[in-house]
C-alpha cells in the first residue's frame, strides 16, 4: 500500500457509558477503495465519522496528509469537508428544498463559487452519473437509486481526495445498488480519490481494494503501514 | 457571506409546500404585527392633525385694531342623529375675518357648507333639512379645515339682528388656540388593552411560526453541515431564511396598513371619521418598525437554535431534562401586575401612564405562554393509569410537555386577551345602561334653547309635532347665599306648566315646590334664610347680586300626573319655584335662562328631525340638544369596538389554530415510524387518534384555565384604573372557551387522515 493519505490511530470514542471505538485504527491511500465491514453496532460508522472529522474522537489521532484533524477547529474541519472530502450516506443527505442540480452545486457555492459556474460543474457531474435529466427535480421527486447517484455527484463535484460512503446502497434494491457502486468506485478511481466505504454487505465490499473488519470498537488487525 | 444569505433565501422561497406554508404563516404573523404597529405609530400624527384642523376654527374675541368683528352665533342641532354645527355669521365691516375655508363672509341668505352637508342637502329625502337651512349655498368648505371629513358644518349669513343675542360672539380672528383632542382615559385604556391583546398573540404566533417544520429545518441544516458549511454559515443561512419571512411580512403588513388607510374615511366610530392622509406614522417609528421587525424575527430564529448544535450527522439538542423554573415565569406576571398597580404614579393620560399600562398589560398577557409549559408539565407529571390512549398521551406529555404547551400558547394568549377585552367592554357598556339598552335610553328627549322672548313661540311650534308628548318651558335661576359661600340652581316653572304637569290646582306665584321627598336641605337652604339672585351678564361676562329672596317653606307635591308622557331627562324630580312678585321674573325673560324640555315618543326615530323642521321659522334663534344621543353614540362606539375586537379575536384565533394544525401535522410526520410501530404491534388506530386528541386537549384545557384567570385579572386591574366596577361577561367567556374547544377539535379532526396515513405499515419501510 502506498503512503496513507488519511490515517486514524488508536481511536477511542464513547457515547455516554457505551464505548463505540476502543483503540480502532486504519489508513487509506490516495486512489484506494477500502471497505469497512462489521456487524451492526460494531463501531464502523463511528470510525468513518471520526476519520471524516465529523465526530471528534475522545482519544487517538486522525491525520490527513501532514495535518492533524483532531487539532483542527470546527471551521477548519468544515473547510476540509467542503473542499477535500465528499460524503455519500444511506439517505437524508440531500437538502429536500433544493433541486438536484442545486444540491450538487451546494458544496461549490458554500466554498464561494458563483452560482452559474457551480451549476455548470454540477450539470457535468450529473451527466457523468447519468442523472442529468433530473437536474431540476427535487430529491422527493426522484427514486432512491437516482437520489443516491445525485448524492454521489455531489460528493465528487469538488473533486475530493477522500470520499466517505456510509452504507450507500443500504436503502436500494440490488440492481440500483450495483449501479451506484459501479459509478461511485469507477468515478473515484478516475479522479484519483480515496474511498472509505462502510458496509455490511459482501457484494458491496467486493468493489473495494481492501477490507478492514471492525468488531466491538476495534479493527481486527492493527493497521501496519 | 452573500452566498450563505443567498442559500438561505433560496431555501426559504423554493422549498415546496412545507416551506411555502412556513413562509406564508410567518409572513401573515409578521404582516399583522407590522400593520398594527404602523397603525399605533400613526395615532400621534392622527390626533395632531385633527387637533390642528380643530384649531383652525377656534376664535379670538380680543379686539384687534383695524379689524372689524365678525359676529358669530353658533347653533348645534342634529339631523338623522348626526350632529349639525351651524355658525350664523354677520360681518361687522369690510375687514371682518373670513371663516376658514370660505372665500368671503356669506351675506344674509347665503351659506358655505361642508362637503358632507352639501351632499346631505342635495339628497331627495332631505327636504326637512332644506327647510331648516334654506340659505343659498355659495361655496363648499375644503376638508382641510374640517376636523372630520364627514362633519356636517356650515357658515350661514344672517342679518345684524344676530348681534343682539347673548350667545353671539365678536370674532376678530380664527385659529391659534390649541384644541385638546386627547382620548377619554377610559377609551384610551380600552384602546391600549385592545392593541396589546391583539398584538400579543401575533408575537406569540410569529415566534411559534419559526418553529414550524423545525425538524425539517434541523435536517436541512445538518445536511448543509455535512457538505462543509461551518456553524457560522449555518446560522447565517438560518438568519436569511427568517429574514425572508420577515421581509415578506413587512410587505404584507405595509399592504394591510395602506389598504386599511384607504378604507379609513368609510369607517365612522362614535361619529368620528379620519382622513386617510392623517393616518401617517411618525417617520422614525415607521423606520423602527421596518428595522426592528426583521431584527426580532432573526433573533427569534437564533433563539430557537440556542440550545441546538447543528452537526453534520444531525441536530443535537441539549435534551438533558431541564427543570422548568417557575420563578421567572411568575416574575413576568408579577411585573405586569406591578406596573398596572403602579401605573407610572401619574395621572391618567400622561405618557408614563400610557407606557406603564401598555407594558403591564403586555407582560401579564405574555406570562400566559410563559406559565403554560410549567403548569402543563406539573399537571401531567403525577398522572397514572387510564385507558391506552390516555396513557400514551400522558407519557408523551411527561416526556416533553413544552412543545405541546408552546403550540397552544398562541391560543391561550388570544383567549386571555379576548376575555380581558370583552369583559372590559361589557363592564363599560353596563355603565352606559347595558349593551342591549332600550330605545328609551337612546332617545330620551330634546332640549331647546331659544333666544330671549321666544320661549312661548318655540314651545308652540313644537307642541303639535307628531311624536312630541310634552313640551314645557323651564327656567333656571341661581341663588347665592348671604355669605357668598353656596349657590343653588333651581328650576322655574310658570303656573300654567305646573298645573299641566302636576296634580296641582292651587298653583301660586313665588312658591317653592318639592317633588316627592325633595327638600331644602338638599340645596343647603333653610326656610326663612335670605339668599340673592345670582345675575350673570353674558356681554360683560360678570356676575352680580340681584334681588334678595327669603326662602319660603317647601310645598310638597306628588310625582307628575303626566309622568307617562315624561322620560328621565324631562321629568322634574327636584325642587322648583314659580315666578312671583319680588322674587324672580317670568321664565320667558332672559334672567332665568329658559329652555324648552321636549318629551318625545322614544320609538319614533324621526321625531327629532320633525321638531327641528318645525322650528325652522326661528332659524338661528333656537338651539337644540338631543338627550341620550351622546350615550347612544358611546354605546354605538362600544358596540363597534366590541365587534371589531371579536373579528380581531376570531382572526388571531384562526391564526393560532393554523399554527396548531401545522405543528400537529409536523408532530405526526416526525413520529411517523413510532406510530407505525405501535399500529403494527396491535394498538388500534382509534386509540392512537384519541391519544392525539388528549395531547391537544390537555394543554388546551390548562391553557383555558390560565387564560380565564389572566384575562379576568387583567380586566380587574385595568378597570380599577378607571374606577369602573367589573362585570364579567360569562357568556363571552364561555363563547371564547367554546371557540377554543371547537378549534382544538377541528385541528384534531383534520389531522386524523394524516395519522391514518402515518400508521399504515408501509411507514415501517425505510425506502
mmCIF file of C-alpha atoms in Angstrom, chain B residues 54-341:
data_model
loop_
_atom_site.group_PDB
_atom_site.id
_atom_site.type_symbol
_atom_site.label_atom_id
_atom_site.label_comp_id
_atom_site.label_asym_id
_atom_site.label_seq_id
_atom_site.Cartn_x
_atom_site.Cartn_y
_atom_site.Cartn_z
ATOM 1 C CA UNK B 54 -59.947 71.837 15.007
ATOM 2 C CA UNK B 55 -57.630 74.671 15.945
ATOM 3 C CA UNK B 56 -58.353 76.408 12.610
ATOM 4 C CA UNK B 57 -61.933 77.149 13.665
ATOM 5 C CA UNK B 58 -61.201 78.359 17.179
ATOM 6 C CA UNK B 59 -61.848 82.059 17.562
ATOM 7 C CA UNK B 60 -60.194 85.025 19.173
ATOM 8 C CA UNK B 61 -62.567 87.597 20.665
ATOM 9 C CA UNK B 62 -59.881 90.061 21.592
ATOM 10 C CA UNK B 63 -60.326 93.240 19.637
ATOM 11 C CA UNK B 64 -57.667 93.888 17.004
ATOM 12 C CA UNK B 65 -57.066 97.432 15.864
ATOM 13 C CA UNK B 66 -58.217 97.993 12.305
ATOM 14 C CA UNK B 67 -60.182 94.755 12.216
ATOM 15 C CA UNK B 68 -63.964 94.748 12.175
ATOM 16 C CA UNK B 69 -65.560 91.965 14.206
ATOM 17 C CA UNK B 70 -67.369 89.085 12.650
ATOM 18 C CA UNK B 71 -70.475 88.329 14.672
ATOM 19 C CA UNK B 72 -70.740 84.607 15.040
ATOM 20 C CA UNK B 73 -73.624 82.746 16.597
ATOM 21 C CA UNK B 74 -73.111 79.003 16.982
ATOM 22 C CA UNK B 75 -76.060 76.682 16.923
ATOM 23 C CA UNK B 76 -75.800 72.948 17.419
ATOM 24 C CA UNK B 77 -78.555 70.714 16.150
ATOM 25 C CA UNK B 78 -78.967 67.277 14.674
ATOM 26 C CA UNK B 79 -80.183 65.654 11.522
ATOM 27 C CA UNK B 80 -80.871 61.929 11.371
ATOM 28 C CA UNK B 81 -78.938 61.582 14.579
ATOM 29 C CA UNK B 82 -75.816 63.276 13.159
ATOM 30 C CA UNK B 83 -74.626 66.480 14.770
ATOM 31 C CA UNK B 84 -75.008 69.709 12.828
ATOM 32 C CA UNK B 85 -72.605 72.530 13.599
ATOM 33 C CA UNK B 86 -74.086 75.753 12.288
ATOM 34 C CA UNK B 87 -72.322 79.096 12.576
ATOM 35 C CA UNK B 88 -74.518 82.048 11.738
ATOM 36 C CA UNK B 89 -72.266 84.948 10.822
ATOM 37 C CA UNK B 90 -72.668 88.635 10.182
ATOM 38 C CA UNK B 91 -69.799 90.852 9.036
ATOM 39 C CA UNK B 92 -69.304 93.868 11.262
ATOM 40 C CA UNK B 93 -67.458 95.667 8.478
ATOM 41 C CA UNK B 94 -65.288 95.181 5.395
ATOM 42 C CA UNK B 95 -62.285 93.982 7.399
ATOM 43 C CA UNK B 96 -64.134 91.289 9.326
ATOM 44 C CA UNK B 97 -62.256 87.976 9.387
ATOM 45 C CA UNK B 98 -63.347 85.437 6.816
ATOM 46 C CA UNK B 99 -64.283 81.983 8.171
ATOM 47 C CA UNK B 100 -61.552 79.421 7.454
ATOM 48 C CA UNK B 101 -62.103 77.717 4.126
ATOM 49 C CA UNK B 102 -64.583 80.321 2.846
ATOM 50 C CA UNK B 103 -63.757 82.855 0.098
ATOM 51 C CA UNK B 104 -65.741 85.566 1.786
ATOM 52 C CA UNK B 105 -68.161 86.118 4.621
ATOM 53 C CA UNK B 106 -71.524 84.832 3.410
ATOM 54 C CA UNK B 107 -74.114 87.577 3.085
ATOM 55 C CA UNK B 108 -77.550 87.135 4.712
ATOM 56 C CA UNK B 109 -79.329 84.272 2.959
ATOM 57 C CA UNK B 110 -76.084 82.690 1.758
ATOM 58 C CA UNK B 111 -74.185 79.702 3.107
ATOM 59 C CA UNK B 112 -70.816 77.998 2.807
ATOM 60 C CA UNK B 113 -71.190 74.345 3.713
ATOM 61 C CA UNK B 114 -69.022 71.308 4.285
ATOM 62 C CA UNK B 115 -68.944 68.684 1.508
ATOM 63 C CA UNK B 116 -70.899 66.207 3.647
ATOM 64 C CA UNK B 117 -73.594 68.785 4.383
ATOM 65 C CA UNK B 118 -73.758 69.763 0.681
ATOM 66 C CA UNK B 119 -74.249 66.108 -0.143
ATOM 67 C CA UNK B 120 -76.912 65.732 2.548
ATOM 68 C CA UNK B 121 -78.756 68.858 1.353
ATOM 69 C CA UNK B 122 -78.783 67.501 -2.198
ATOM 70 C CA UNK B 123 -80.420 64.228 -1.178
ATOM 71 C CA UNK B 124 -84.011 63.866 -2.423
ATOM 72 C CA UNK B 125 -85.165 62.738 1.047
ATOM 73 C CA UNK B 126 -83.643 65.729 2.846
ATOM 74 C CA UNK B 127 -86.485 68.197 2.254
ATOM 75 C CA UNK B 128 -86.748 68.751 6.025
ATOM 76 C CA UNK B 129 -83.104 69.799 6.162
ATOM 77 C CA UNK B 130 -83.517 72.135 3.177
ATOM 78 C CA UNK B 131 -86.497 73.653 5.015
ATOM 79 C CA UNK B 132 -84.290 74.221 8.051
ATOM 80 C CA UNK B 133 -81.367 75.576 6.018
ATOM 81 C CA UNK B 134 -82.941 77.494 3.158
ATOM 82 C CA UNK B 135 -79.831 79.645 2.573
ATOM 83 C CA UNK B 136 -78.314 79.620 -0.919
ATOM 84 C CA UNK B 137 -75.079 77.611 -0.954
ATOM 85 C CA UNK B 138 -72.306 79.769 -2.437
ATOM 86 C CA UNK B 139 -69.346 77.543 -1.674
ATOM 87 C CA UNK B 140 -68.016 74.371 -0.153
ATOM 88 C CA UNK B 141 -65.523 74.217 2.671
ATOM 89 C CA UNK B 142 -62.381 72.183 1.919
ATOM 90 C CA UNK B 143 -61.960 69.101 4.114
ATOM 91 C CA UNK B 144 -58.609 70.530 5.217
ATOM 92 C CA UNK B 145 -60.463 72.899 7.551
ATOM 93 C CA UNK B 146 -62.745 70.207 8.941
ATOM 94 C CA UNK B 147 -61.825 68.078 11.934
ATOM 95 C CA UNK B 148 -63.659 65.183 10.388
ATOM 96 C CA UNK B 149 -64.318 64.692 6.655
ATOM 97 C CA UNK B 150 -67.916 63.736 7.472
ATOM 98 C CA UNK B 151 -68.578 66.872 9.548
ATOM 99 C CA UNK B 152 -71.946 68.473 8.857
ATOM 100 C CA UNK B 153 -70.990 72.082 9.280
ATOM 101 C CA UNK B 154 -71.848 75.423 7.699
ATOM 102 C CA UNK B 155 -71.260 79.163 7.890
ATOM 103 C CA UNK B 156 -74.615 80.836 7.261
ATOM 104 C CA UNK B 157 -75.031 84.542 6.567
ATOM 105 C CA UNK B 158 -77.510 86.345 8.785
ATOM 106 C CA UNK B 159 -78.622 89.934 9.333
ATOM 107 C CA UNK B 160 -77.334 92.309 12.022
ATOM 108 C CA UNK B 161 -80.148 91.239 14.360
ATOM 109 C CA UNK B 162 -77.882 88.366 15.426
ATOM 110 C CA UNK B 163 -75.597 90.847 17.175
ATOM 111 C CA UNK B 164 -78.155 91.331 19.953
ATOM 112 C CA UNK B 165 -78.069 87.706 21.069
ATOM 113 C CA UNK B 166 -76.329 86.776 24.320
ATOM 114 C CA UNK B 167 -74.794 83.811 22.574
ATOM 115 C CA UNK B 168 -73.265 85.816 19.733
ATOM 116 C CA UNK B 169 -69.545 86.389 19.955
ATOM 117 C CA UNK B 170 -67.410 89.021 18.274
ATOM 118 C CA UNK B 171 -64.696 87.239 16.350
ATOM 119 C CA UNK B 172 -61.533 89.103 15.399
ATOM 120 C CA UNK B 173 -59.515 86.187 14.135
ATOM 121 C CA UNK B 174 -59.738 82.439 13.585
ATOM 122 C CA UNK B 175 -57.249 79.833 14.739
ATOM 123 C CA UNK B 176 -54.455 79.994 17.243
ATOM 124 C CA UNK B 177 -55.936 78.158 20.186
ATOM 125 C CA UNK B 178 -54.781 74.579 20.622
ATOM 126 C CA UNK B 179 -57.648 72.146 20.951
ATOM 127 C CA UNK B 180 -57.320 69.171 23.237
ATOM 128 C CA UNK B 181 -58.307 66.167 21.161
ATOM 129 C CA UNK B 182 -56.914 63.641 23.604
ATOM 130 C CA UNK B 183 -58.878 60.467 24.150
ATOM 131 C CA UNK B 184 -61.030 59.896 27.170
ATOM 132 C CA UNK B 185 -58.845 57.900 29.638
ATOM 133 C CA UNK B 186 -61.328 55.001 29.746
ATOM 134 C CA UNK B 187 -61.421 54.782 25.962
ATOM 135 C CA UNK B 188 -57.630 55.139 25.908
ATOM 136 C CA UNK B 189 -57.389 52.231 28.362
ATOM 137 C CA UNK B 190 -59.550 50.097 26.125
ATOM 138 C CA UNK B 191 -57.560 51.070 23.043
ATOM 139 C CA UNK B 192 -54.289 50.230 24.828
ATOM 140 C CA UNK B 193 -55.667 46.955 26.092
ATOM 141 C CA UNK B 194 -57.022 46.147 22.627
ATOM 142 C CA UNK B 195 -53.714 46.908 20.935
ATOM 143 C CA UNK B 196 -51.766 44.794 23.382
ATOM 144 C CA UNK B 197 -54.313 41.955 23.336
ATOM 145 C CA UNK B 198 -54.256 41.805 19.545
ATOM 146 C CA UNK B 199 -50.500 42.209 19.238
ATOM 147 C CA UNK B 200 -49.518 39.690 21.909
ATOM 148 C CA UNK B 201 -50.883 36.622 20.080
ATOM 149 C CA UNK B 202 -49.343 37.878 16.855
ATOM 150 C CA UNK B 203 -45.927 37.948 18.518
ATOM 151 C CA UNK B 204 -46.504 34.552 20.090
ATOM 152 C CA UNK B 205 -47.601 33.238 16.721
ATOM 153 C CA UNK B 206 -44.621 34.790 14.951
ATOM 154 C CA UNK B 207 -42.328 33.141 17.468
ATOM 155 C CA UNK B 208 -44.158 29.837 17.030
ATOM 156 C CA UNK B 209 -44.010 30.087 13.231
ATOM 157 C CA UNK B 210 -40.223 29.920 13.366
ATOM 158 C CA UNK B 211 -40.642 26.510 14.997
ATOM 159 C CA UNK B 212 -42.925 25.291 12.243
ATOM 160 C CA UNK B 213 -41.223 22.477 10.367
ATOM 161 C CA UNK B 214 -38.400 22.730 12.893
ATOM 162 C CA UNK B 215 -37.412 19.090 12.385
ATOM 163 C CA UNK B 216 -37.118 19.619 8.647
ATOM 164 C CA UNK B 217 -35.065 22.720 9.197
ATOM 165 C CA UNK B 218 -32.789 20.777 11.510
ATOM 166 C CA UNK B 219 -32.307 18.050 8.879
ATOM 167 C CA UNK B 220 -31.678 20.687 6.232
ATOM 168 C CA UNK B 221 -29.105 22.494 8.323
ATOM 169 C CA UNK B 222 -27.258 19.301 9.242
ATOM 170 C CA UNK B 223 -27.173 18.329 5.548
ATOM 171 C CA UNK B 224 -25.507 21.672 4.922
ATOM 172 C CA UNK B 225 -23.022 20.968 7.682
ATOM 173 C CA UNK B 226 -22.213 17.619 6.103
ATOM 174 C CA UNK B 227 -21.205 19.230 2.819
ATOM 175 C CA UNK B 228 -18.937 21.629 4.601
ATOM 176 C CA UNK B 229 -20.906 24.584 5.944
ATOM 177 C CA UNK B 230 -19.407 25.675 9.228
ATOM 178 C CA UNK B 231 -21.607 26.572 12.201
ATOM 179 C CA UNK B 232 -21.449 30.289 11.432
ATOM 180 C CA UNK B 233 -22.508 29.693 7.857
ATOM 181 C CA UNK B 234 -25.405 27.566 9.088
ATOM 182 C CA UNK B 235 -26.544 30.357 11.401
ATOM 183 C CA UNK B 236 -26.270 32.867 8.555
ATOM 184 C CA UNK B 237 -28.359 30.597 6.352
ATOM 185 C CA UNK B 238 -30.979 30.225 9.115
ATOM 186 C CA UNK B 239 -30.916 34.007 9.565
ATOM 187 C CA UNK B 240 -31.535 34.576 5.859
ATOM 188 C CA UNK B 241 -34.457 32.145 5.961
ATOM 189 C CA UNK B 242 -36.023 34.075 8.842
ATOM 190 C CA UNK B 243 -35.281 37.387 7.125
ATOM 191 C CA UNK B 244 -37.186 36.372 4.012
ATOM 192 C CA UNK B 245 -40.257 35.622 6.091
ATOM 193 C CA UNK B 246 -39.876 38.935 7.913
ATOM 194 C CA UNK B 247 -39.394 40.950 4.728
ATOM 195 C CA UNK B 248 -42.409 39.317 3.064
ATOM 196 C CA UNK B 249 -44.275 40.027 6.313
ATOM 197 C CA UNK B 250 -43.190 43.668 6.127
ATOM 198 C CA UNK B 251 -44.602 43.906 2.608
ATOM 199 C CA UNK B 252 -47.831 42.184 3.685
ATOM 200 C CA UNK B 253 -48.051 44.463 6.727
ATOM 201 C CA UNK B 254 -47.459 47.600 4.672
ATOM 202 C CA UNK B 255 -50.118 46.396 2.227
ATOM 203 C CA UNK B 256 -52.612 45.774 5.044
ATOM 204 C CA UNK B 257 -51.811 49.154 6.560
ATOM 205 C CA UNK B 258 -52.252 51.061 3.304
ATOM 206 C CA UNK B 259 -55.437 49.136 2.478
ATOM 207 C CA UNK B 260 -56.827 49.995 5.906
ATOM 208 C CA UNK B 261 -55.695 53.590 5.463
ATOM 209 C CA UNK B 262 -57.552 53.858 2.157
ATOM 210 C CA UNK B 263 -60.693 52.453 3.784
ATOM 211 C CA UNK B 264 -60.447 54.742 6.841
ATOM 212 C CA UNK B 265 -62.765 57.506 5.567
ATOM 213 C CA UNK B 266 -65.517 54.927 5.116
ATOM 214 C CA UNK B 267 -65.456 53.890 8.771
ATOM 215 C CA UNK B 268 -67.109 56.002 11.445
ATOM 216 C CA UNK B 269 -66.776 55.154 15.110
ATOM 217 C CA UNK B 270 -68.537 57.248 17.696
ATOM 218 C CA UNK B 271 -69.220 59.830 14.999
ATOM 219 C CA UNK B 272 -65.512 60.156 14.320
ATOM 220 C CA UNK B 273 -64.075 59.525 10.883
ATOM 221 C CA UNK B 274 -60.487 60.086 9.923
ATOM 222 C CA UNK B 275 -58.845 61.358 6.776
ATOM 223 C CA UNK B 276 -56.572 58.866 5.033
ATOM 224 C CA UNK B 277 -53.815 61.472 4.912
ATOM 225 C CA UNK B 278 -53.888 61.769 8.724
ATOM 226 C CA UNK B 279 -53.120 58.094 9.181
ATOM 227 C CA UNK B 280 -49.407 58.590 8.617
ATOM 228 C CA UNK B 281 -46.979 57.028 11.030
ATOM 229 C CA UNK B 282 -44.272 59.085 12.714
ATOM 230 C CA UNK B 283 -41.341 58.558 10.355
ATOM 231 C CA UNK B 284 -38.836 57.388 12.932
ATOM 232 C CA UNK B 285 -41.349 54.965 14.420
ATOM 233 C CA UNK B 286 -42.085 53.616 10.922
ATOM 234 C CA UNK B 287 -38.341 53.201 10.339
ATOM 235 C CA UNK B 288 -38.070 51.491 13.728
ATOM 236 C CA UNK B 289 -40.848 49.065 12.748
ATOM 237 C CA UNK B 290 -39.210 48.341 9.391
ATOM 238 C CA UNK B 291 -35.853 47.721 11.055
ATOM 239 C CA UNK B 292 -36.872 46.088 14.310
ATOM 240 C CA UNK B 293 -39.421 43.588 12.990
ATOM 241 C CA UNK B 294 -36.865 41.733 10.806
ATOM 242 C CA UNK B 295 -34.323 42.004 13.616
ATOM 243 C CA UNK B 296 -36.836 40.446 16.024
ATOM 244 C CA UNK B 297 -37.618 37.690 13.513
ATOM 245 C CA UNK B 298 -33.915 36.925 13.166
ATOM 246 C CA UNK B 299 -33.383 36.986 16.916
ATOM 247 C CA UNK B 300 -36.333 34.620 17.357
ATOM 248 C CA UNK B 301 -34.806 32.248 14.788
ATOM 249 C CA UNK B 302 -31.442 32.415 16.532
ATOM 250 C CA UNK B 303 -33.159 31.937 19.890
ATOM 251 C CA UNK B 304 -34.762 28.746 18.554
ATOM 252 C CA UNK B 305 -31.264 27.460 17.745
ATOM 253 C CA UNK B 306 -29.805 28.469 21.113
ATOM 254 C CA UNK B 307 -29.916 25.004 22.620
ATOM 255 C CA UNK B 308 -29.059 23.319 19.379
ATOM 256 C CA UNK B 309 -25.785 22.145 17.924
ATOM 257 C CA UNK B 310 -26.195 21.585 14.238
ATOM 258 C CA UNK B 311 -23.770 18.807 13.358
ATOM 259 C CA UNK B 312 -23.212 17.010 10.091
ATOM 260 C CA UNK B 313 -24.931 13.858 11.327
ATOM 261 C CA UNK B 314 -27.993 15.668 12.617
ATOM 262 C CA UNK B 315 -29.116 18.159 15.149
ATOM 263 C CA UNK B 316 -28.309 17.618 18.742
ATOM 264 C CA UNK B 317 -30.454 19.378 21.261
ATOM 265 C CA UNK B 318 -29.379 19.711 24.822
ATOM 266 C CA UNK B 319 -32.022 17.224 25.757
ATOM 267 C CA UNK B 320 -30.927 16.716 29.342
ATOM 268 C CA UNK B 321 -34.179 17.012 31.283
ATOM 269 C CA UNK B 322 -34.489 20.680 32.112
ATOM 270 C CA UNK B 323 -36.225 21.558 35.309
ATOM 271 C CA UNK B 324 -38.572 24.344 34.310
ATOM 272 C CA UNK B 325 -38.186 27.271 36.616
ATOM 273 C CA UNK B 326 -41.313 28.885 37.951
ATOM 274 C CA UNK B 327 -39.668 31.977 39.322
ATOM 275 C CA UNK B 328 -39.010 33.897 36.144
ATOM 276 C CA UNK B 329 -42.399 32.886 34.740
ATOM 277 C CA UNK B 330 -44.142 34.258 37.818
ATOM 278 C CA UNK B 331 -41.819 37.236 37.621
ATOM 279 C CA UNK B 332 -43.245 38.187 34.225
ATOM 280 C CA UNK B 333 -46.792 38.067 35.614
ATOM 281 C CA UNK B 334 -45.788 39.887 38.793
ATOM 282 C CA UNK B 335 -44.050 42.638 36.804
ATOM 283 C CA UNK B 336 -47.229 43.075 34.747
ATOM 284 C CA UNK B 337 -49.431 43.276 37.840
ATOM 285 C CA UNK B 338 -46.964 45.646 39.472
ATOM 286 C CA UNK B 339 -46.947 48.021 36.509
ATOM 287 C CA UNK B 340 -50.740 48.019 36.344
ATOM 288 C CA UNK B 341 -50.899 48.836 40.053
#
